[in-house]
XYZ file of C-alpha atoms in Angstrom:
703
model
C -56.850 4.491 38.464
C -54.156 5.548 35.819
C -55.485 9.126 36.459
C -54.717 8.950 40.193
C -51.585 7.357 39.537
C -50.578 10.436 37.312
C -51.709 12.650 39.809
C -49.610 11.284 42.468
C -46.435 11.044 40.282
C -46.940 14.836 39.758
C -47.214 15.449 43.414
C -44.210 13.277 43.779
C -42.251 15.284 41.186
C -43.046 18.389 43.065
C -41.926 16.821 46.370
C -38.502 15.619 44.868
C -37.986 18.973 43.456
C -38.439 20.382 47.022
C -36.145 17.953 48.449
C -33.391 18.656 46.093
C -33.640 22.367 46.804
C -33.347 21.411 50.616
C -30.232 19.109 49.770
C -28.783 22.225 47.911
C -29.309 24.569 50.806
C -28.110 21.884 53.224
C -24.688 21.677 51.270
C -24.035 25.307 51.409
C -22.716 25.179 55.163
C -20.614 22.198 54.314
C -19.051 24.223 51.382
C -18.308 27.087 53.755
C -16.498 24.612 56.238
C -14.543 23.393 53.465
C -13.722 26.949 52.163
C -12.136 27.728 55.731
C -10.387 24.662 55.861
C -8.566 25.299 52.619
C -7.501 28.772 54.089
C -6.130 27.162 57.166
C -2.584 26.291 55.967
C -0.616 28.889 53.672
C 2.756 27.966 54.408
C 4.832 26.109 51.661
C 8.067 24.007 52.141
C 10.743 23.188 49.515
C 12.484 19.825 50.281
C 15.466 18.614 48.402
C 16.692 14.843 48.290
C 19.880 14.777 50.359
C 20.537 11.303 48.855
C 20.821 13.083 45.515
C 22.938 15.472 46.550
C 25.230 13.144 47.918
C 25.275 11.238 44.695
C 25.691 14.451 42.772
C 28.870 15.208 45.177
C 30.383 11.963 44.448
C 31.212 13.048 40.932
C 33.129 16.382 42.265
C 36.832 16.571 42.941
C 36.003 17.506 46.690
C 32.791 15.822 47.595
C 32.457 16.919 51.198
C 33.258 20.560 50.528
C 30.728 20.336 47.706
C 28.052 19.227 50.114
C 28.467 22.033 52.734
C 28.746 24.609 49.944
C 25.341 23.513 48.434
C 23.749 23.090 51.737
C 24.563 26.603 52.385
C 23.264 27.718 48.654
C 19.976 25.806 49.280
C 19.315 27.691 52.419
C 19.811 30.988 50.788
C 17.487 29.785 47.796
C 14.701 29.178 49.902
C 14.928 25.293 50.476
C 14.091 24.636 54.233
C 14.307 20.844 54.339
C 16.553 17.957 53.352
C 14.906 14.470 52.843
C 16.810 11.839 54.608
C 16.619 7.978 53.592
C 17.245 5.118 55.639
C 21.004 4.646 55.065
C 22.556 1.903 53.208
C 26.084 0.686 52.684
C 25.979 2.143 48.930
C 24.809 5.581 50.319
C 27.481 5.684 52.938
C 30.191 4.968 50.516
C 28.952 7.792 48.125
C 29.263 10.072 51.143
C 32.915 8.793 51.762
C 32.022 7.377 55.264
C 33.175 3.808 54.188
C 34.711 1.645 51.339
C 33.076 -1.407 50.677
C 34.487 -4.638 48.985
C 33.645 -8.026 48.416
C 36.214 -10.685 48.955
C 37.517 -10.871 45.328
C 37.956 -7.213 45.076
C 39.665 -6.670 48.390
C 42.225 -9.569 47.851
C 42.890 -8.205 44.607
C 44.004 -4.845 45.902
C 46.112 -6.884 48.231
C 47.697 -8.886 45.367
C 46.196 -12.134 46.832
C 44.114 -14.963 45.170
C 40.436 -14.746 45.834
C 39.644 -17.157 48.867
C 37.909 -20.318 48.156
C 34.297 -20.809 49.162
C 33.864 -17.188 50.480
C 31.853 -14.371 49.261
C 31.632 -11.895 52.117
C 31.257 -8.065 52.556
C 34.124 -5.846 53.572
C 33.646 -2.531 55.175
C 36.379 -0.149 55.939
C 35.851 2.931 57.699
C 37.371 6.142 56.232
C 38.475 7.206 59.848
C 38.153 7.033 63.643
C 35.198 9.419 63.912
C 33.223 7.349 61.035
C 34.042 4.223 62.781
C 33.097 5.401 66.089
C 29.589 6.735 64.909
C 28.650 4.166 62.073
C 30.045 0.936 63.624
C 27.333 0.342 66.226
C 24.405 1.290 63.414
C 26.037 -1.282 60.967
C 26.469 -3.864 63.704
C 22.932 -3.579 65.001
C 21.251 -3.429 61.434
C 22.917 -6.575 60.120
C 22.602 -8.489 63.338
C 18.934 -7.839 63.241
C 19.035 -10.032 59.813
C 20.904 -12.720 61.318
C 24.126 -11.857 59.496
C 27.324 -12.523 61.250
C 29.348 -9.338 61.893
C 32.902 -9.418 62.905
C 35.713 -6.891 63.231
C 38.878 -6.929 60.855
C 41.704 -4.503 60.092
C 43.593 -3.685 56.979
C 46.759 -1.764 57.472
C 46.111 1.260 59.267
C 42.392 0.968 58.759
C 39.864 -0.973 60.726
C 36.469 -2.067 59.574
C 33.706 -5.045 59.722
C 33.304 -8.226 57.760
C 29.743 -9.169 57.045
C 29.195 -12.769 56.172
C 26.845 -12.148 53.469
C 27.514 -11.273 49.753
C 27.783 -7.517 48.996
C 24.701 -7.920 46.380
C 22.737 -8.785 49.472
C 24.403 -6.430 51.951
C 23.589 -3.379 49.903
C 19.930 -3.851 49.968
C 19.739 -3.944 53.937
C 18.566 -0.626 55.428
C 19.777 1.120 58.378
C 19.009 4.171 60.324
C 19.749 7.544 58.588
C 23.382 8.781 58.769
C 23.813 10.276 61.985
C 26.891 12.755 60.421
C 24.567 13.542 57.675
C 21.739 14.697 59.945
C 24.382 16.528 62.053
C 25.660 18.430 58.927
C 22.350 19.295 57.673
C 21.382 20.687 61.218
C 24.413 22.704 61.197
C 23.403 24.238 57.946
C 20.146 25.515 59.716
C 18.021 22.788 57.394
C 15.090 20.792 58.683
C 15.158 17.072 58.301
C 12.170 15.124 56.606
C 12.722 11.364 57.247
C 11.991 8.624 54.573
C 10.866 5.615 56.274
C 10.128 2.178 54.470
C 8.175 -1.010 55.419
C 11.003 -3.258 54.115
C 12.143 -3.895 57.705
C 9.961 -6.064 59.990
C 8.005 -3.964 62.594
C 9.570 -3.493 65.984
C 7.574 -1.130 68.135
C 10.265 -0.738 70.450
C 12.783 0.329 67.896
C 10.161 2.445 66.012
C 9.504 4.368 69.172
C 13.091 4.962 69.754
C 13.527 6.241 66.270
C 10.573 8.608 66.168
C 11.840 9.865 69.553
C 15.259 10.726 68.042
C 13.369 12.428 65.163
C 11.538 14.621 67.474
C 14.592 15.523 69.370
C 15.963 16.883 65.767
C 13.029 18.862 65.268
C 11.243 16.836 62.689
C 7.711 17.624 62.038
C 6.710 15.381 59.226
C 7.728 11.834 57.548
C 7.651 10.839 54.175
C 7.368 7.088 53.271
C 9.636 5.416 50.833
C 8.413 2.809 48.641
C 4.524 1.449 48.121
C 3.481 1.097 52.010
C 3.534 3.140 54.918
C 5.537 1.893 57.860
C 3.944 -1.077 59.621
C 1.544 -1.918 56.822
C 2.894 -5.389 56.165
C 2.762 -6.628 59.962
C -0.711 -4.640 60.598
C -2.912 -7.847 60.613
C -0.487 -9.666 63.132
C 0.643 -6.534 65.447
C -2.002 -3.795 64.528
C 1.460 -1.868 63.798
C -0.607 0.981 62.217
C -2.299 1.820 65.348
C 0.713 1.650 67.345
C 2.724 3.582 64.732
C -0.017 6.183 64.888
C 0.180 6.314 68.521
C 3.810 6.758 68.535
C 3.703 9.669 65.909
C 0.776 11.317 67.791
C 2.725 11.144 70.941
C 5.681 12.936 69.273
C 3.510 15.337 67.435
C 4.810 14.249 63.961
C 2.673 14.154 60.834
C 3.057 12.679 57.396
C 3.286 13.383 53.819
C 1.331 12.236 50.900
C 2.782 12.088 47.202
C 0.671 13.499 44.603
C -0.165 12.035 41.347
C 1.202 8.551 42.230
C -0.599 5.431 43.369
C -1.648 6.060 47.192
C 0.718 4.082 49.381
C -0.589 1.250 51.094
C -2.221 1.978 54.599
C -1.835 5.829 54.055
C -5.755 6.319 54.382
C -5.932 4.234 57.670
C -2.839 5.838 59.305
C -4.133 9.245 58.010
C -7.331 8.880 59.751
C -5.425 7.704 62.865
C -3.414 10.870 62.779
C -6.586 13.073 62.662
C -5.525 13.791 59.119
C -2.101 15.567 60.109
C -1.250 15.094 56.489
C 0.405 17.407 53.743
C 0.386 16.776 50.002
C 3.778 16.938 48.396
C 4.572 17.258 44.808
C 7.796 15.480 43.501
C 9.734 17.276 40.773
C 11.663 14.640 38.979
C 15.427 14.786 38.137
C 14.619 14.744 34.509
C 12.300 17.642 34.671
C 14.739 19.354 37.248
C 17.219 19.203 34.466
C 14.897 19.512 31.363
C 12.754 22.210 32.285
C 13.486 25.883 32.161
C 13.545 27.575 35.686
C 10.426 29.841 34.643
C 8.411 26.816 33.647
C 9.243 25.064 36.896
C 8.391 28.122 38.715
C 4.916 28.255 37.055
C 4.506 24.542 37.773
C 4.879 25.231 41.370
C 2.700 28.365 41.400
C -0.180 26.230 39.845
C 0.359 23.467 42.374
C 0.090 25.710 45.333
C -2.822 27.710 44.319
C -4.844 25.219 42.147
C -3.983 21.901 43.781
C -3.530 22.604 47.747
C -0.014 21.369 47.393
C 2.224 22.589 50.380
C 5.386 20.738 50.153
C 7.678 20.178 47.104
C 10.097 17.465 46.747
C 12.928 18.231 44.585
C 15.196 15.454 42.970
C 18.514 15.916 41.291
C 21.139 13.543 39.501
C 24.411 13.909 37.900
C 24.216 14.031 34.099
C 26.852 13.158 31.380
C 26.664 16.211 29.056
C 28.783 15.447 25.976
C 28.423 19.011 24.699
C 30.238 20.394 27.591
C 32.336 17.308 28.004
C 31.762 17.341 31.770
C 29.369 15.851 34.361
C 26.714 18.673 35.119
C 23.641 18.689 37.608
C 20.479 20.724 37.877
C 21.292 22.354 41.047
C 21.857 25.840 39.447
C 18.581 25.555 37.757
C 16.552 24.721 40.776
C 17.954 27.683 42.770
C 17.036 29.950 39.558
C 13.579 28.468 39.564
C 12.962 29.460 43.233
C 14.533 32.773 43.374
C 14.124 36.403 41.722
C 10.880 38.314 40.930
C 9.842 35.565 38.384
C 10.868 32.684 40.817
C 8.324 30.395 42.489
C 8.764 31.849 45.902
C 7.921 35.188 44.741
C 4.830 33.888 42.724
C 3.180 32.097 45.359
C 3.794 35.070 47.840
C 1.555 36.988 45.401
C -1.308 34.664 45.933
C -0.844 35.060 49.850
C 1.339 32.108 50.694
C 4.654 31.999 52.620
C 7.544 29.731 52.741
C 8.525 27.764 55.716
C 7.298 24.551 57.488
C 4.224 23.022 55.974
C 1.110 22.638 58.068
C -1.834 20.225 57.749
C -5.220 21.686 56.937
C -7.586 21.922 60.126
C -9.869 19.059 59.760
C -11.250 19.530 63.392
C -14.682 20.313 61.889
C -14.467 17.624 59.196
C -17.451 15.597 60.778
C -19.146 17.235 63.648
C -22.628 16.562 64.616
C -24.293 19.168 62.700
C -22.292 18.199 59.536
C -23.563 14.761 59.657
C -26.971 15.850 59.921
C -26.702 18.291 56.928
C -25.086 15.647 54.877
C -28.141 13.415 55.536
C -30.219 15.844 53.850
C -27.817 16.397 51.160
C -27.772 12.726 50.368
C -31.652 12.680 50.438
C -31.812 15.596 48.045
C -29.334 13.588 45.591
C -31.608 10.455 45.679
C -34.475 12.805 44.481
C -32.243 14.381 42.131
C -31.249 11.087 40.642
C -34.856 9.834 40.652
C -35.961 12.967 38.744
C -33.545 11.927 36.096
C -34.805 8.272 35.739
C -38.357 9.724 35.404
C -37.587 12.050 32.711
C -36.755 8.819 30.480
C -39.266 6.558 32.003
C -42.270 8.595 33.132
C -44.551 7.548 35.716
C -41.908 5.878 38.022
C -41.281 8.771 40.406
C -42.493 7.265 43.645
C -40.958 3.783 43.189
C -37.815 4.963 42.170
C -37.677 7.492 44.788
C -38.454 4.555 47.495
C -36.072 2.279 46.177
C -33.254 4.831 46.164
C -33.824 5.457 49.801
C -33.881 1.838 50.612
C -30.868 1.144 48.657
C -29.081 4.223 50.247
C -29.751 2.838 53.806
C -28.445 -0.368 52.903
C -25.444 0.916 51.386
C -24.584 3.255 54.143
C -24.424 0.141 56.469
C -21.954 -1.743 54.217
C -19.759 1.429 53.170
C -20.697 4.964 53.822
C -17.675 6.058 51.457
C -19.211 4.222 48.577
C -22.657 5.763 49.162
C -21.186 9.204 49.287
C -19.297 8.788 46.216
C -22.280 6.992 44.445
C -24.576 9.717 45.357
C -22.208 12.378 44.532
C -21.619 10.846 40.959
C -25.338 10.284 40.311
C -26.047 13.968 41.257
C -23.193 15.136 38.993
C -24.837 13.167 36.175
C -28.323 14.059 36.918
C -27.925 17.825 37.117
C -26.440 18.789 33.520
C -28.571 16.234 31.871
C -31.806 17.386 33.429
C -30.751 20.922 32.741
C -30.353 20.001 28.873
C -33.591 18.004 28.704
C -35.141 21.234 30.014
C -33.564 23.373 27.491
C -34.671 20.975 24.560
C -38.124 20.914 26.067
C -38.112 24.691 26.081
C -36.856 25.064 22.636
C -39.598 22.244 21.424
C -42.219 24.329 23.065
C -41.078 27.640 21.354
C -40.752 25.800 17.826
C -42.726 22.662 17.369
C -45.620 23.417 20.035
C -45.727 27.037 18.355
C -46.173 25.777 14.943
C -48.838 23.204 15.842
C -50.742 25.977 17.873
C -51.133 27.826 14.498
C -52.222 24.495 12.541
C -48.934 23.376 11.153
C -48.187 19.476 11.051
C -44.605 19.117 10.939
C -44.393 15.357 10.417
C -46.914 15.282 7.443
C -45.680 18.596 5.612
C -45.122 18.043 1.999
C -42.442 20.462 1.754
C -39.111 19.033 3.481
C -38.002 22.414 4.237
C -41.147 22.962 6.394
C -40.193 20.045 8.559
C -36.760 21.517 9.536
C -37.326 25.452 9.440
C -39.718 26.729 12.242
C -42.134 29.836 12.023
C -39.654 32.652 12.590
C -38.852 34.639 15.592
C -36.910 37.767 14.770
C -33.228 37.275 15.195
C -33.194 39.882 18.216
C -35.891 37.820 19.953
C -34.105 34.637 19.366
C -30.977 36.149 20.620
C -32.579 37.276 23.823
C -34.239 33.477 24.380
C -30.962 31.925 23.554
C -28.977 33.797 26.050
C -31.717 33.342 28.806
C -31.836 29.755 28.147
C -28.132 29.419 28.290
C -28.035 31.136 31.750
C -30.885 28.907 32.948
C -29.499 25.707 31.756
C -26.066 26.432 33.247
C -27.762 27.488 36.633
C -29.644 24.125 36.616
C -26.496 22.152 35.788
C -24.645 23.898 38.710
C -27.424 22.333 40.989
C -25.155 19.277 40.939
C -22.119 21.301 42.322
C -23.625 21.386 45.945
C -24.276 17.739 46.047
C -20.554 16.958 45.150
C -18.845 19.324 47.569
C -21.645 18.539 50.325
C -21.250 14.673 49.979
C -17.359 14.614 49.540
C -16.861 17.276 52.236
C -14.232 15.053 54.264
C -10.734 16.111 54.082
C -9.702 12.622 52.975
C -11.040 13.532 49.627
C -9.084 16.865 49.646
C -5.977 15.172 50.514
C -6.583 12.376 48.002
C -6.437 9.851 50.569
C -9.765 8.541 49.042
C -10.296 9.061 45.514
C -13.474 10.197 43.947
C -14.200 7.254 41.738
C -16.494 7.127 38.432
C -15.438 10.389 36.859
C -14.965 8.772 33.644
C -18.527 8.006 33.663
C -19.322 11.483 34.559
C -17.481 12.660 31.373
C -19.745 10.315 29.194
C -23.183 9.719 30.730
C -24.587 13.243 30.183
C -23.339 13.302 26.607
C -25.113 9.844 26.033
C -28.187 10.597 27.848
C -28.630 14.041 26.106
C -28.166 12.294 22.809
C -30.596 9.636 23.660
C -33.122 12.298 24.385
C -32.709 14.380 21.215
C -33.033 11.321 18.908
C -35.676 9.494 20.829
C -37.706 11.867 22.806
C -38.242 14.918 20.880
C -40.805 13.279 18.425
C -44.235 12.114 18.638
C -43.273 8.835 20.414
C -40.188 7.027 21.585
C -41.145 4.140 19.715
C -41.983 5.731 16.549
C -38.455 7.735 16.933
C -36.735 4.315 17.330
C -38.387 2.707 14.504
C -37.208 5.397 12.108
C -33.749 5.010 13.345
C -33.532 1.442 12.875
C -35.031 1.739 9.448
C -32.687 4.257 8.240
C -30.421 2.763 5.516
C -26.642 2.852 6.215
C -24.633 4.603 3.860
C -20.868 5.338 3.342
C -21.474 8.782 4.846
C -22.878 7.171 7.828
C -19.747 4.986 8.238
C -17.529 8.034 7.812
C -19.365 10.003 10.265
C -19.363 6.994 12.838
C -15.625 6.763 12.364
C -15.146 10.642 12.833
C -17.402 10.629 15.982
C -15.439 7.698 17.473
C -12.041 9.301 16.899
C -13.598 12.654 18.312
C -14.824 10.499 21.411
C -11.510 8.964 22.072
C -9.674 12.454 21.786
C -12.226 13.632 24.368
C -11.618 10.986 26.726
C -7.819 11.505 26.301
C -8.145 14.918 27.401
C -9.944 14.149 30.632
C -7.972 13.602 33.802
C -4.675 14.594 34.990
C -2.856 12.759 32.067
C -4.568 14.392 29.444
C -2.286 15.793 26.684
C -2.628 19.480 25.117
C -1.706 20.941 22.081
C 0.877 23.631 21.573
C -1.782 26.204 20.712
C -3.898 25.317 23.485
C -0.758 25.785 25.798
C -0.141 28.913 24.663
C -3.558 30.251 25.235
C -3.450 28.598 28.659
C -0.134 30.314 29.531
C -1.775 33.638 28.264
C -4.929 33.134 30.384
C -2.817 32.272 33.447
C -0.628 35.004 33.078
C -3.307 37.741 32.366
C -6.441 36.595 34.601
C -4.350 34.283 37.170
C -6.966 31.459 36.756
C -7.215 29.380 33.623
C -11.012 28.521 32.652
C -11.218 25.145 31.073
C -10.495 25.097 27.413
C -12.954 22.487 26.363
C -15.885 24.829 28.118
C -14.875 28.484 26.839
C -13.222 27.718 23.348
C -15.859 24.600 22.437
C -18.825 23.676 24.280
C -20.221 26.866 25.828
C -19.955 28.925 22.398
C -21.561 26.157 20.402
C -24.214 25.706 23.037
C -25.228 29.392 22.931
C -25.095 29.349 19.117
C -26.813 26.104 18.791
C -29.881 27.572 20.984
C -29.939 30.584 18.677
C -29.963 28.208 15.633
C -32.380 25.788 17.224
C -35.030 28.251 17.628
C -35.452 28.268 13.803
C -33.465 25.004 12.288
C -34.400 21.530 13.685
C -31.248 20.119 12.643
C -29.291 22.467 15.101
C -30.778 20.323 17.835
C -27.943 18.221 17.320
C -25.572 20.838 19.010
C -27.384 20.081 22.276
C -25.245 17.150 22.293
C -22.048 19.201 22.139
C -23.405 21.424 24.852
C -23.243 18.418 27.274
C -19.544 18.759 27.394
C -19.739 21.954 28.848
C -22.581 21.666 31.093
C -21.102 18.330 32.562
C -17.528 20.256 33.007
C -19.374 22.768 35.071
C -19.822 19.928 37.744
C -16.864 18.018 37.029
C -14.691 21.201 37.764
C -15.897 20.827 41.286
C -15.299 17.117 41.494
C -11.473 17.919 41.558
C -11.834 17.964 45.282
C -8.010 18.883 45.716
C -8.723 22.057 43.787
C -9.902 25.102 46.187
C -13.471 25.944 45.998
C -12.711 29.541 45.253
C -10.431 28.617 42.215
C -13.053 26.177 40.986
C -15.730 28.947 41.305
C -13.595 31.517 39.342
C -12.538 29.077 36.536
C -16.050 28.014 35.882
C -17.473 31.591 35.979
C -14.757 32.726 33.537
C -15.500 29.792 31.325
C -19.095 30.644 31.198
C -18.434 34.458 30.316
C -15.867 33.819 27.660
C -17.813 31.058 26.281
C -20.703 33.208 25.752
C -18.777 35.957 24.305
C -17.236 33.521 21.819
C -20.954 32.252 21.244
C -22.221 35.722 20.320
C -19.160 36.105 17.896
C -20.377 32.618 16.136
C -24.057 34.238 15.931
C -22.817 37.393 14.498
C -20.642 35.693 11.995
C -23.643 33.205 11.038
C -26.040 36.314 10.735
C -23.505 38.129 8.547
C -23.346 34.861 6.292
C -26.916 34.257 6.401
C -27.461 37.988 5.203
C -25.160 37.568 2.298
C -27.012 34.111 1.258
C -30.203 35.634 1.246
C -29.604 38.868 -0.433
C -26.907 37.820 -3.010
C -26.180 34.039 -3.228
C -29.799 32.626 -2.899
C -31.134 34.554 -5.734
C -28.554 33.909 -7.984
C -28.915 30.212 -7.504
C -32.721 30.748 -7.659
C -32.105 32.284 -11.144
C -29.654 29.498 -12.397
C -32.447 27.098 -11.217
C -34.943 28.595 -13.341
C -32.777 29.007 -16.297
C -31.770 25.320 -16.348
C -35.543 24.414 -16.035
C -36.554 26.521 -18.794
C -33.808 24.952 -20.900
C -31.858 28.411 -21.239
């Protein structure tokens, strides 16, 4: 009975290997489709925050002339668009359209005492044109909030009384300043409106506003705050759906901000807009001032080619510079970063991009019927791959694990297809590099432990300790060839996890980061832990025997120190993962050198650490048992091969080049380590070891 079950499990293992291969093949057309999508939008748009320009201008001697001058300079520098917020009394005051007072300050100007029991807001218009344009805007906005608005005059000026304190009045948002919109259009610049969800949703008012934006040539909207327009009222009014209909009718898309918490409702709205979404990178006012122009240009170039960014949002602010005894700003630094042969525009044009109005990626083939069918095969292959990993640690469970995986996947698909595809992608991403390293360990074991036993050796009971750790020799040249072959084969097996990642996560919502691939932190740890488990427990005669030995080992100070060092190394490794990881100055120099010479930067931990140590470790492991511990370090590089493609917002072409460069450079550095080791080993055998042996004999003979 047991023999029959083992036979069935072996057949099941072969079957799952075939299913895994089918899943890999099925993922290739999905990858080709994504590749095409990533080439469908090559126009890059630069946007400046108009409110920041107004604020900077408010510190100038002639604010209006300053604004007009720099609108022209921005156009010349390559900035195509101005971002315009919903206006407020404060912003209108900065622009010189109105003057705003509370009851106390207005009466103080007139030499009167502050009125008793009154704390109103007084708005005085700068002129008749400002009054004719802005009076209806202000009256409509404040009356919607139930605030009494009435006219008043002061000398030759007229204005409005808003029966609410100024602290409350300045928080109320209105439609964008019509005079600012006209000035922007007159300068030949496009408009990117910023809408908030702070005002109760009014479908008619929103429809009228979006129609007016269409008349102004608006192509895209960016949201202000932590939610998209209509999110707060969606449960009651289905406002996200009506808002999406309004945007679709007017042919207007939206922008999603990179490296920030997704705004509430943006995923749903993006889906309703058929993913008419463009990712936008925001350069803060601090970076605009503190970074050098060439550094800003390099950052923009990387964002375009490495992260599929198609819009840049430029911020600015007035700065008090004590050394210059003046108020400064970052405008000239921004112009310099964009222009010239080393500017951002020239850099991105070298990669085949152009400047202009940003377009959304083509998502029409995102989920066609044939893609859904192929995705089902990819999911089936992922289940098989995960089952193979579990069976590597718990032999004989191939069939039940695979069946349970199929049933669980079917149930999860009904509950949440997104969770299913992410879970299977994560499981496959962990399984492939782990299985690759298990295969490599077993191959080394077959060439060393198995080879010694074949000639009658007994590693476990050898009297000479050295015989337990040094295997019968292959020539150095033979070991080198075997190590290179194992390095290449292991990397190929690890890369088998890549098609499952881009095949299961082929929806454009992942490329636009409207839905985040979760669990990447587990991907950074699981293959390392599983490889360590296999090295220490599964490479001897029995798992229980190895576990007993580990548990019986005495804990020394050296072990404690080693544990602290490993813990610190692990914390540093985790701190390096993700977009927030910090890099050293030396690494930054190497990164910039690779970026400028090659154009695509391989991952530092691959080509400088893990890949070289893996090849070096394979070479040593074919002779020295202790070198097997380097397989654990190798797991970092092997999982990184898959993790590189888990950055879905990075184009497939860039990820492919990055991985290839990492493998080639890592192998070269590994060969250098082997050469150094061989030279050192030769010196040891020829000169050092004989002299130490001579000293040992003299000491033994009492000389």
